C-alpha cells in the first residue's frame, strides 16, 4: 500500500505540453525536433513552468504522429537521437524543469518487432496481441473497423487505427516488457508518464458487446478490475521507486471511476485527464456533430470535477482538441480578453494546470483551405466513413475543418517571419496566417499581451497558497458567470469568470481586486465586462 508521503513535487506544478512535431524545427526539414525543444528551454523557464509533458518521441511510422510506437526504447530519427534526448533531460534538469514522457501501451505500431514476429507466426508474440478467426462486434475510436484481416486469413484487434494493434495485457510477458521500458526511461532521469488511454488497456474478454451507439463492447475493457490491478502493480513495482508523477488519459470516466483511479491509498495514478468538459458542445458525445456551446454547461462540468477530485489535471486544450479560444472564447471580437480569461480560469482552479503549446499566446484553430490541408488519421478515417454515408463534400469539409485534431497541431508561432520562426523549410502542416501578429516574439514585447498575462498569472499562482493548495467552492452567480473561492488558512480569494461576450452585474465579495484581464481604470466591483476575469482578495 502506498503511504501518504511528504509533499509531492507535482502538487504545485504547472505542466506544459509539447507536441514535438509542431514545436520547433532545428534543421529545416519542416518537422519539429528535440534540438528545437532544447533551443526553447529558456523560453519555457521564463514562462515559469515546472515540467514538460512530451508527446511521443519514439520511433514510429507516424500514422498517428507517434501514438503508434515501433520501438519504445529509441528516438524517432525525425526528432533527433538518443544523445539529443539525454541532452534535453539534463539541460531541462539544470533549469529545474522536469520531463514527463507519453506512454502509449494500449497498442503498439503494426511495425513494431513484436507485431511483425506475431504476423510471421511466432507463438510467443502472437500472444502479445489479439488474433481471432472472426471479428467481434466492437466499435472503434477512430471511425474505422476494429478488426483487420491478416495475410494468414485471421483478424487482429485494434481499437484505434489498423496501424495500432492492441496489446494483450493478460499476457505476463507484455507486463514485463513494458515495465522494463518504464524503468529504462525513468533511469534516464525523466519524472513520470502521461499514460495514453490507460483505462481501456485491459480486456476482460473478447465477447460481443451489448447494443449501443458509441464504443460497443466497452463493458469488456473500460475501467476493468484487471486495469486497476495493473496500475497498482506498476505503482508498487516501478513508479513508487522513483519520484514520479503519473497522469492517465482516461476516456468515458465518471467522477466515481476517477476517484478510484486517483485514490492515494489505493496507489494507482496521481491524476487523470477527463473529457467531459471538452464535449459540452457535442451532440450525443460525437464531437463532429456540434451544438451551440453554452458556458453554464462548462461551469457545471468543471464544478462537478472540482468537487470530486483532490487534484484534477486541468486543461482546456491539447493535441486532440480544437484550440480553447475557439472552443470556449470568442476569436472575433474578444480574442485577447477571452484567451486571458481562459488562462485565468485554468490557472486558478484546484489541481494541476496543463498549458498546451501555443495556448499561452492565444493560438487559434488552423485556417485550413480544404480537406487537402488536413493530415490527421482520425480526420482521414472519419472522412471515409462520412463518404460511405454519402455525406456531400461541402458538409464533410465543414464538419472536419472545424473539429479536426489538426486545429491544435499547426506549428507554434515564434515570430512574424514567413514560416513563423518554426522552420526554415516547408512546414509539415500549414502555418496559421495570423502568425503575423499572434506570435511569441511580438507578444513578449507587449506588456499587455496574452503571453505576458500568462507569465503574471503563473507568478501570481506560485505566490498564492490559496490557489496552489486551498479549498475550492463555487458561489451562486448569474448564468454563464463562474465565481468560486480558493481558500487556505490565511488567504481567501474570489475568482470571477465572465464566460460571455456580454457585461454582467454581479455581487462583490471580498475586499479588493488584485488581478484581472481589464485594467484598474476599468474595474467596476459590481459589473463584469465581456470575458472579464478577476481575482478579489479578502482579509481573513
Ligand atoms: O487519445 C485517445 C482518444 O480517445 C482520442 O483519440 C480521442 O478519442 C479523440 O482524439 C477525440 O475525439 C490518445 C491520444 O491523445 C491521441 O492523440 C491518439 O491518437 C490516441 O490516444 C491513440 O493512441
Ligand atoms: Ca526537424
Coordinates of C-alpha atoms and ligand atoms in Angstrom, one line a residue:
X1 CA 0.0 0.0 0.0
X2 CA 1.2 3.5 -0.8
X3 CA 1.8 5.6 2.3
X4 CA 0.7 9.2 2.5
X5 CA 4.1 10.8 1.9
X6 CA 5.6 14.2 2.4
X7 CA 4.7 16.8 -0.1
X8 CA 4.9 15.6 -3.7
X9 CA 6.6 17.9 -6.2
X10 CA 3.8 17.7 -8.7
X11 CA 1.2 19.0 -6.3
X12 CA 2.4 22.5 -7.0
X13 CA 3.5 22.0 -10.6
X14 CA 2.4 23.8 -13.8
X15 CA 2.9 21.5 -16.7
X16 CA 3.5 22.5 -20.4
X17 CA 2.6 20.0 -23.1
X18 CA 4.9 19.9 -26.2
X19 CA 3.7 18.2 -29.4
X20 CA 7.2 17.8 -30.8
X21 CA 6.3 17.7 -34.4
X22 CA 4.8 21.2 -34.2
X23 CA 7.0 22.9 -31.6
X24 CA 10.3 24.0 -33.2
X25 CA 12.3 22.7 -36.2
X26 CA 16.0 23.0 -35.9
X27 CA 17.2 21.5 -39.2
X28 CA 14.8 22.9 -41.8
X29 CA 13.0 19.6 -42.7
X30 CA 9.7 21.2 -41.6
X31 CA 9.3 18.9 -38.6
X32 CA 9.8 20.0 -35.1
X33 CA 12.5 18.1 -33.2
X34 CA 14.4 17.7 -29.9
X35 CA 17.2 20.1 -30.6
X36 CA 14.4 22.6 -31.4
X37 CA 12.9 21.9 -28.0
X38 CA 16.3 22.4 -26.3
X39 CA 16.7 25.7 -28.0
X40 CA 13.5 26.9 -26.4
X41 CA 14.1 25.7 -22.8
X42 CA 14.9 29.2 -21.7
X43 CA 11.7 30.4 -23.1
X44 CA 9.8 27.8 -21.1
X45 CA 11.8 28.7 -18.0
X46 CA 10.8 32.4 -18.4
X47 CA 7.2 31.3 -18.7
X48 CA 7.5 29.7 -15.3
X49 CA 6.5 26.1 -16.0
X50 CA 7.8 23.3 -13.8
X51 CA 7.6 20.3 -16.1
X52 CA 7.1 19.4 -19.8
X53 CA 4.8 16.6 -21.0
X54 CA 6.4 15.4 -24.2
X55 CA 4.0 13.8 -26.7
X56 CA 5.7 10.7 -28.1
X57 CA 9.2 11.0 -29.5
X58 CA 9.8 7.2 -30.0
X59 CA 10.4 5.7 -33.4
X60 CA 7.2 5.4 -35.2
X61 CA 5.9 5.1 -38.8
X62 CA 3.9 8.1 -37.9
X63 CA 0.4 7.1 -39.0
X64 CA -0.9 8.7 -35.7
X65 CA 2.1 11.1 -35.3
X66 CA 3.9 8.9 -32.8
X67 CA 1.0 7.4 -31.0
X68 CA 1.9 4.3 -33.0
X69 CA 5.2 3.3 -31.5
X70 CA 7.5 0.9 -33.2
X71 CA 10.4 1.0 -30.6
X72 CA 9.8 2.0 -27.0
X73 CA 13.5 2.4 -26.3
X74 CA 14.5 4.6 -29.1
X75 CA 14.1 8.1 -30.5
X76 CA 12.4 8.8 -33.8
X77 CA 15.2 10.0 -36.2
X78 CA 12.9 12.7 -37.4
X79 CA 13.1 14.2 -33.9
X80 CA 16.9 13.5 -33.3
X81 CA 19.0 11.0 -31.5
X82 CA 19.1 9.4 -28.0
X83 CA 22.0 11.8 -27.3
X84 CA 19.7 14.7 -28.1
X85 CA 17.1 13.3 -25.7
X86 CA 19.6 12.8 -23.0
X87 CA 20.8 16.4 -23.5
X88 CA 17.2 17.6 -23.3
X89 CA 16.7 15.8 -20.0
X90 CA 19.9 17.1 -18.5
X91 CA 19.6 20.7 -19.8
X92 CA 16.0 20.8 -18.6
X93 CA 17.1 19.5 -15.2
X94 CA 19.7 22.2 -14.9
X95 CA 16.9 24.7 -15.4
X96 CA 14.7 23.0 -12.8
X97 CA 12.3 21.6 -15.5
X98 CA 11.1 18.0 -15.3
X99 CA 10.2 15.8 -18.2
X100 CA 7.2 13.6 -18.4
X101 CA 7.0 11.2 -21.3
X102 CA 4.0 9.9 -23.1
X103 CA 3.5 6.2 -22.6
X104 CA 1.3 4.5 -25.2
X105 CA 0.7 1.0 -24.1
X106 CA -2.8 0.1 -25.2
X107 CA -1.4 -0.6 -28.6
X108 CA 1.9 -0.6 -30.5
X109 CA 2.5 0.2 -34.1
X110 CA 1.9 -2.7 -36.5
X111 CA 5.6 -2.0 -37.5
X112 CA 6.8 -2.9 -34.0
X113 CA 9.1 -6.0 -34.0
X114 CA 6.6 -7.8 -31.7
X115 CA 3.8 -7.5 -34.2
X116 CA 6.0 -8.4 -37.1
X117 CA 7.0 -11.5 -35.3
X118 CA 3.4 -12.2 -34.5
X119 CA 2.4 -11.9 -38.1
X120 CA 5.3 -14.2 -39.0
X121 CA 3.6 -16.9 -36.8
X122 CA 5.9 -16.8 -33.7
X123 CA 3.5 -18.1 -31.0
X124 CA 5.2 -16.1 -28.2
X125 CA 4.5 -12.8 -30.0
X126 CA 1.1 -13.8 -31.3
X127 CA 0.0 -13.9 -27.7
X128 CA 1.2 -10.2 -27.2
X129 CA -1.8 -9.2 -29.4
X130 CA -5.3 -10.4 -30.1
X131 CA -5.8 -12.7 -33.1
X132 CA -9.1 -14.3 -33.8
X133 CA -10.7 -16.2 -36.7
X134 CA -13.7 -13.9 -36.7
X135 CA -14.2 -10.2 -35.7
X136 CA -16.5 -9.4 -32.8
X137 CA -18.9 -6.5 -32.9
X138 CA -16.9 -3.9 -31.1
X139 CA -16.9 -0.3 -32.1
X140 CA -13.7 1.7 -32.7
X141 CA -12.5 5.2 -31.6
X142 CA -11.3 6.3 -35.0
X143 CA -14.3 5.6 -37.1
X144 CA -12.8 2.6 -38.8
X145 CA -13.3 -1.1 -38.1
X146 CA -11.8 -2.7 -35.0
X147 CA -10.6 -5.9 -36.7
X148 CA -8.3 -6.1 -39.7
X149 CA -7.6 -9.3 -41.7
X150 CA -4.1 -10.5 -41.9
X151 CA -2.5 -12.3 -44.8
X152 CA -3.0 -15.5 -42.9
X153 CA -6.7 -15.0 -43.0
X154 CA -7.3 -14.3 -39.4
X155 CA -8.0 -10.9 -37.8
X156 CA -6.3 -8.7 -35.2
X157 CA -7.9 -6.3 -32.8
X158 CA -7.3 -2.6 -32.9
X159 CA -9.5 -0.1 -31.0
X160 CA -7.7 2.7 -32.9
X161 CA -6.4 2.6 -36.5
X162 CA -5.4 -0.6 -38.2
X163 CA -1.8 0.6 -37.8
X164 CA -2.3 0.3 -34.0
X165 CA -2.9 -3.3 -32.9
X166 CA -4.0 -3.6 -29.2
X167 CA -1.7 -5.3 -26.8
X168 CA -2.9 -8.3 -24.7
X169 CA -2.4 -7.3 -21.1
X170 CA -3.5 -10.7 -19.9
X171 CA -0.1 -11.8 -21.0
X172 CA 2.6 -11.5 -18.3
X173 CA 5.3 -11.1 -20.9
X174 CA 3.7 -7.9 -22.0
X175 CA 3.7 -6.7 -18.4
X176 CA 7.4 -7.5 -18.1
X177 CA 8.4 -5.8 -21.4
X178 CA 6.5 -2.6 -20.6
X179 CA 7.7 -2.3 -17.0
X180 CA 11.2 -2.8 -18.3
X181 CA 10.6 0.1 -20.7
X182 CA 9.3 2.3 -17.9
X183 CA 12.5 1.7 -15.9
X184 CA 14.6 2.3 -18.9
X185 CA 13.3 5.9 -19.2
X186 CA 13.0 6.6 -15.5
X187 CA 16.6 5.6 -15.1
X188 CA 17.5 8.2 -17.8
X189 CA 16.1 10.9 -15.5
X190 CA 12.6 11.5 -16.6
X191 CA 10.0 12.2 -13.9
X192 CA 6.9 10.4 -14.9
X193 CA 4.5 9.4 -17.6
X194 CA 1.3 10.6 -19.3
X195 CA -0.4 7.3 -19.9
X196 CA -2.4 7.2 -23.1
X197 CA -6.0 5.8 -22.9
X198 CA -4.9 4.0 -19.8
X199 CA -8.3 2.9 -18.6
X200 CA -9.0 0.7 -21.6
X201 CA -5.8 -1.3 -21.8
X202 CA -7.1 -4.4 -20.0
X203 CA -9.6 -6.5 -22.0
X204 CA -11.6 -8.9 -19.8
X205 CA -12.8 -10.9 -22.8
X206 CA -13.5 -10.5 -26.5
X207 CA -17.2 -11.3 -26.3
X208 CA -19.6 -9.3 -28.3
X209 CA -20.7 -6.0 -26.8
X210 CA -24.2 -5.1 -25.8
X211 CA -26.1 -3.0 -28.4
X212 CA -25.1 0.7 -28.0
X213 CA -24.2 3.5 -30.3
X214 CA -20.8 4.6 -29.2
X215 CA -17.9 2.1 -28.4
X216 CA -19.9 -1.0 -28.5
X217 CA -18.1 -3.7 -26.4
X218 CA -16.7 -1.2 -23.9
X219 CA -18.1 -3.1 -21.0
X220 CA -15.4 -5.7 -21.7
X221 CA -12.5 -3.2 -21.3
X222 CA -13.5 0.1 -19.7
X223 CA -12.1 0.5 -16.2
X224 CA -11.8 -3.2 -15.6
X225 CA -10.6 -4.7 -12.4
X226 CA -7.7 -6.1 -14.4
X227 CA -6.7 -2.5 -15.3
X228 CA -6.8 -1.4 -11.6
X229 CA -4.6 -4.4 -10.7
X230 CA -2.1 -3.5 -13.4
X231 CA -1.9 0.1 -12.2
X232 CA -1.3 -1.0 -8.7
X233 CA 1.5 -3.2 -9.8
X234 CA 3.1 -0.5 -12.0
X235 CA 2.9 1.7 -9.0
X236 CA 4.3 -0.6 -6.3
X237 CA 6.9 -2.3 -8.5
X238 CA 8.1 0.7 -10.6
X239 CA 6.7 4.2 -10.2
X240 CA 7.0 4.4 -6.4
X241 CA 10.7 3.6 -6.7
X242 CA 11.2 7.0 -8.4
X243 CA 9.7 10.4 -7.6
X244 CA 7.2 10.2 -10.4
X245 CA 4.1 12.0 -11.5
X246 CA 1.7 9.7 -13.4
X247 CA -1.3 11.2 -15.2
X248 CA -3.6 8.9 -17.0
X249 CA -5.7 9.9 -20.0
X250 CA -9.0 8.2 -19.3
X251 CA -11.9 8.1 -21.7
X252 CA -15.5 7.9 -20.7
X253 CA -14.8 8.2 -17.0
X254 CA -17.2 9.3 -14.3
X255 CA -16.1 11.1 -11.2
X256 CA -16.6 7.8 -9.3
X257 CA -14.3 5.9 -11.7
X258 CA -11.7 8.7 -11.4
X259 CA -11.8 8.7 -7.6
X260 CA -10.9 5.0 -7.6
X261 CA -8.1 5.6 -10.1
X262 CA -6.6 8.6 -8.1
X263 CA -7.1 7.3 -4.6
X264 CA -3.8 7.8 -2.9
X265 CA -4.4 4.8 -0.6
X266 CA -5.1 2.5 -3.5
X267 CA -1.9 3.7 -5.1
X268 CA -2.7 3.7 -8.8
X269 CA -2.5 7.0 -10.7
X270 CA -1.7 10.5 -9.4
X271 CA -4.2 12.3 -11.6
X272 CA -6.4 11.8 -14.6
X273 CA -7.5 13.7 -17.7
X274 CA -11.2 13.6 -18.1
X275 CA -13.0 14.7 -21.2
X276 CA -16.4 15.8 -20.1
X277 CA -15.8 19.5 -20.4
X278 CA -14.4 19.0 -24.0
X279 CA -17.7 17.5 -25.0
X280 CA -20.1 20.2 -23.7
X281 CA -20.8 21.3 -27.3
X282 CA -21.0 17.9 -29.0
X283 CA -24.2 16.1 -29.8
X284 CA -24.5 12.7 -28.1
X285 CA -20.8 12.7 -27.4
X286 CA -19.9 12.8 -31.1
X287 CA -17.6 15.7 -31.5
X288 CA -18.1 16.0 -35.2
X289 CA -21.7 17.0 -34.6
X290 CA -21.5 20.2 -32.7
X291 CA -24.2 22.0 -30.9
X292 CA -24.1 25.5 -29.5
X293 CA -21.6 26.0 -26.7
X294 CA -23.2 27.1 -23.6
X295 CA -20.9 28.4 -20.8
X296 CA -23.1 27.3 -18.0
X297 CA -22.6 23.7 -19.2
X298 CA -18.9 24.1 -19.0
X299 CA -19.2 25.6 -15.5
X300 CA -21.4 22.7 -14.3
X301 CA -18.9 20.1 -15.6
X302 CA -15.8 21.9 -14.1
X303 CA -17.6 22.3 -10.8
X304 CA -18.5 18.7 -10.7
X305 CA -15.0 17.6 -11.2
X306 CA -13.5 20.2 -8.9
X307 CA -15.7 18.8 -6.1
X308 CA -15.0 15.1 -7.0
X309 CA -11.2 15.1 -7.0
X310 CA -8.5 16.5 -4.8
X311 CA -6.0 17.0 -7.7
X312 CA -7.7 17.2 -11.0
X313 CA -5.5 17.5 -14.1
X314 CA -6.9 20.7 -15.6
X315 CA -6.6 21.6 -19.2
X316 CA -8.6 23.5 -21.8
X317 CA -6.9 22.2 -24.9
X318 CA -4.4 19.6 -26.1
X319 CA -3.2 18.0 -29.3
X320 CA -6.5 16.2 -29.7
X321 CA -8.9 19.1 -29.2
X322 CA -9.6 22.3 -31.0
X323 CA -7.9 25.5 -29.6
X324 CA -9.6 26.7 -26.4
X325 CA -10.0 30.2 -27.6
X326 CA -12.1 28.9 -30.4
X327 CA -13.9 26.4 -28.2
X328 CA -14.8 28.5 -25.2
X329 CA -13.8 32.0 -26.1
X330 CA -14.5 34.5 -28.9
X331 CA -11.9 34.8 -31.6
X332 CA -13.8 37.6 -33.4
X333 CA -14.4 40.5 -31.0
X334 CA -12.7 39.3 -27.8
X335 CA -9.8 37.1 -28.8
X336 CA -7.4 38.7 -26.4
X337 CA -9.8 39.1 -23.5
X338 CA -11.2 35.6 -23.8
X339 CA -7.8 34.0 -24.1
X340 CA -6.7 35.7 -20.9
X341 CA -9.9 34.7 -19.2
X342 CA -9.3 31.1 -20.1
X343 CA -5.7 31.4 -18.8
X344 CA -7.1 32.8 -15.5
X345 CA -9.6 30.0 -15.2
X346 CA -7.2 27.2 -16.0
X347 CA -4.6 28.6 -13.5
X348 CA -6.9 29.3 -10.6
X349 CA -8.8 26.0 -10.5
X350 CA -7.8 23.4 -7.9
X351 CA -5.4 20.9 -9.3
X352 CA -2.6 20.7 -11.7
X353 CA -2.8 23.1 -14.7
X354 CA -1.6 21.9 -18.1
X355 CA -0.8 24.5 -20.8
X356 CA -0.6 23.3 -24.3
X357 CA 2.0 24.8 -26.7
X358 CA 0.7 28.0 -28.3
X359 CA -2.2 28.3 -25.8
X360 CA -0.1 30.9 -23.9
X361 CA -0.2 33.3 -26.9
X362 CA -3.8 32.6 -27.8
X363 CA -3.1 30.5 -30.9
X364 CA -6.3 29.8 -32.8
X365 CA -7.6 26.9 -34.9
X366 CA -5.9 26.2 -38.2
X367 CA -7.1 28.3 -41.2
X368 CA -7.1 25.2 -43.5
X369 CA -8.3 25.9 -47.1
X370 CA -9.8 22.5 -47.5
X371 CA -9.6 18.8 -46.6
X372 CA -6.3 18.5 -48.5
X373 CA -4.6 20.6 -45.8
X374 CA -5.6 18.1 -43.1
X375 CA -3.2 15.3 -42.2
X376 CA -4.7 13.6 -39.1
X377 CA -5.5 9.9 -39.4
X378 CA -8.7 10.3 -37.3
X379 CA -10.0 13.1 -39.7
X380 CA -9.0 10.9 -42.6
X381 CA -10.9 7.9 -41.4
X382 CA -14.0 10.0 -40.4
X383 CA -14.0 11.5 -43.9
X384 CA -14.0 8.0 -45.3
X385 CA -16.8 6.9 -43.0
X386 CA -18.8 10.0 -43.9
X387 CA -18.3 9.4 -47.6
X388 CA -19.7 5.9 -47.1
X389 CA -22.8 7.6 -45.5
X390 CA -22.9 9.6 -48.7
X391 CA -22.4 13.0 -47.0
X392 CA -21.7 15.7 -49.5
X393 CA -18.2 17.1 -49.8
X394 CA -19.2 20.5 -48.6
X395 CA -20.7 19.0 -45.4
X396 CA -17.7 16.8 -44.7
X397 CA -15.4 19.7 -45.3
X398 CA -17.3 21.9 -42.8
X399 CA -17.6 19.2 -40.1
X400 CA -14.0 18.1 -40.3
X401 CA -12.3 21.5 -40.7
X402 CA -13.9 22.9 -37.6
X403 CA -13.2 19.8 -35.4
X404 CA -10.1 18.1 -36.7
X405 CA -7.3 17.5 -34.3
X406 CA -5.0 19.3 -36.7
X407 CA -6.5 22.5 -35.5
X408 CA -4.3 22.3 -32.4
X409 CA -1.3 20.8 -34.3
X410 CA -0.4 23.8 -36.5
X411 CA 3.2 24.9 -35.8
X412 CA 3.9 27.1 -32.9
X413 CA 4.2 30.7 -33.9
X414 CA 7.5 32.0 -32.7
X415 CA 7.8 35.2 -34.7
X416 CA 6.2 37.1 -37.6
X417 CA 8.5 35.8 -40.3
X418 CA 7.3 33.7 -43.2
X419 CA 7.2 30.4 -41.5
X420 CA 6.6 31.9 -38.1
X421 CA 10.1 31.1 -37.0
X422 CA 9.1 27.4 -36.8
X423 CA 11.1 26.2 -39.7
X424 CA 13.3 27.4 -42.5
X425 CA 11.9 24.7 -44.7
X426 CA 8.4 23.7 -45.6
X427 CA 6.2 23.1 -42.5
X428 CA 4.6 19.7 -42.3
X429 CA 1.3 21.3 -41.6
X430 CA 0.1 24.7 -42.8
X431 CA 1.0 27.6 -40.5
X432 CA -1.7 30.0 -39.5
X433 CA -1.7 33.3 -41.4
X434 CA -2.4 35.1 -38.1
X435 CA 1.2 34.4 -37.1
X436 CA 2.0 37.9 -38.4
X437 CA 0.5 39.2 -35.1
X438 CA -0.1 36.1 -32.9
X439 CA 3.5 35.1 -32.1
X440 CA 5.8 34.8 -29.2
X441 CA 8.3 37.5 -30.2
X442 CA 5.7 40.1 -30.8
X443 CA 3.8 39.2 -27.6
X444 CA 6.9 39.1 -25.4
X445 CA 7.5 42.8 -26.3
X446 CA 4.0 43.9 -25.4
X447 CA 3.3 44.3 -21.7
X448 CA -0.4 43.7 -22.2
X449 CA -0.2 40.6 -24.4
X450 CA -1.7 37.2 -23.7
X451 CA 1.8 35.8 -23.2
X452 CA 2.7 38.3 -20.5
X453 CA -0.7 37.7 -18.9
X454 CA 0.3 34.0 -18.6
X455 CA 3.6 34.9 -17.1
X456 CA 1.9 37.2 -14.5
X457 CA -0.8 34.7 -13.8
X458 CA 1.8 31.9 -13.3
X459 CA 3.7 34.2 -10.9
X460 CA 0.5 35.0 -9.0
X461 CA -0.3 31.4 -8.7
X462 CA 3.1 30.5 -7.4
X463 CA 2.9 33.1 -4.8
X464 CA -0.6 32.1 -3.6
X465 CA -1.1 29.3 -1.1
X466 CA -4.8 29.6 -1.6
X467 CA -4.6 28.8 -5.3
X468 CA -1.9 26.1 -5.0
X469 CA -3.3 24.3 -2.1
X470 CA -6.5 25.8 -0.9
X471 CA -10.0 24.5 -0.9
X472 CA -12.5 25.2 -3.7
X473 CA -16.1 26.3 -3.5
X474 CA -18.5 27.5 -6.2
X475 CA -20.6 30.6 -5.4
X476 CA -24.0 31.3 -6.8
X477 CA -23.7 33.7 -9.8
X478 CA -25.7 34.8 -12.9
X479 CA -25.9 32.2 -15.6
X480 CA -22.7 31.8 -17.6
X481 CA -20.6 33.5 -14.9
X482 CA -18.3 31.3 -12.9
X483 CA -17.4 32.6 -9.4
X484 CA -15.6 30.4 -6.9
X485 CA -13.4 30.8 -3.9
X486 CA -10.0 29.4 -3.3
X487 CA -9.1 29.4 0.4
X488 CA -6.2 28.4 2.6
X489 CA -5.6 29.0 6.2
X490 CA -4.8 32.7 5.9
X491 CA -6.0 33.7 2.5
X492 CA -9.3 33.7 0.7
X493 CA -9.6 34.6 -3.0
X494 CA -12.7 35.1 -5.1
X495 CA -12.3 34.1 -8.7
X496 CA -14.6 35.7 -11.2
X497 CA -15.0 34.5 -14.7
X498 CA -17.5 36.0 -17.1
X499 CA -17.6 33.4 -19.9
X500 CA -19.8 35.5 -22.2
X501 CA -19.4 38.3 -24.7
X502 CA -21.8 40.5 -22.6
X503 CA -21.4 42.5 -19.5
X504 CA -22.9 41.0 -16.3
X505 CA -23.9 42.5 -13.0
X506 CA -22.5 40.6 -10.0
X507 CA -22.3 40.7 -6.3
X508 CA -19.0 42.0 -5.0
X509 CA -17.4 39.6 -2.5
X510 CA -14.1 40.2 -0.7
X511 CA -12.2 43.4 -0.3
X512 CA -10.1 44.4 -3.2
X513 CA -9.5 43.4 -6.8
X514 CA -5.9 42.2 -7.1
X515 CA -5.6 40.8 -10.6
X516 CA -7.5 40.7 -13.8
X517 CA -7.7 40.9 -17.5
X518 CA -9.0 44.5 -17.6
X519 CA -7.1 47.5 -16.3
X520 CA -7.7 49.0 -12.9
X521 CA -9.3 52.0 -14.5
X522 CA -12.0 49.7 -16.0
X523 CA -12.8 47.9 -12.7
X524 CA -16.3 48.2 -11.5
X525 CA -16.8 46.0 -8.5
X526 CA -20.4 45.2 -9.3
X527 CA -20.1 44.7 -13.0
X528 CA -18.1 42.3 -15.2
X529 CA -17.2 43.3 -18.7
X530 CA -17.2 40.8 -21.6
X531 CA -14.9 37.8 -20.7
X532 CA -13.7 39.6 -17.6
X533 CA -11.5 37.6 -15.3
X534 CA -10.6 38.9 -11.9
X535 CA -9.3 37.8 -8.6
X536 CA -10.6 39.5 -5.5
X537 CA -8.7 39.1 -2.2
X538 CA -10.3 39.1 1.1
X539 CA -9.0 39.9 4.6
X540 CA -9.2 36.9 6.8
Ligands
LIG1 O1 -6.3 9.8 -27.4 C1 -7.3 9.0 -27.1 C2 -8.6 9.4 -27.6 O2 -9.5 8.8 -27.1 C3 -8.6 10.4 -28.6 O3 -8.1 9.9 -29.7 C4 -10.0 10.9 -28.7 O4 -10.8 9.8 -29.0 C5 -10.1 11.8 -29.9 O5 -8.9 12.5 -30.2 C6 -11.1 12.8 -29.6 O6 -12.1 12.6 -30.5 C7 -5.0 9.3 -27.3 C8 -4.0 10.3 -27.9 O7 -4.1 11.5 -27.1 C9 -4.3 10.5 -29.3 O8 -3.5 11.5 -29.9 C10 -4.1 9.2 -30.0 O9 -4.4 9.3 -31.4 C11 -4.9 8.1 -29.4 O10 -4.8 8.1 -28.0 C12 -4.4 6.7 -29.8 O11 -3.1 6.5 -29.3
LIG2 CA1 13.4 18.9 -37.9

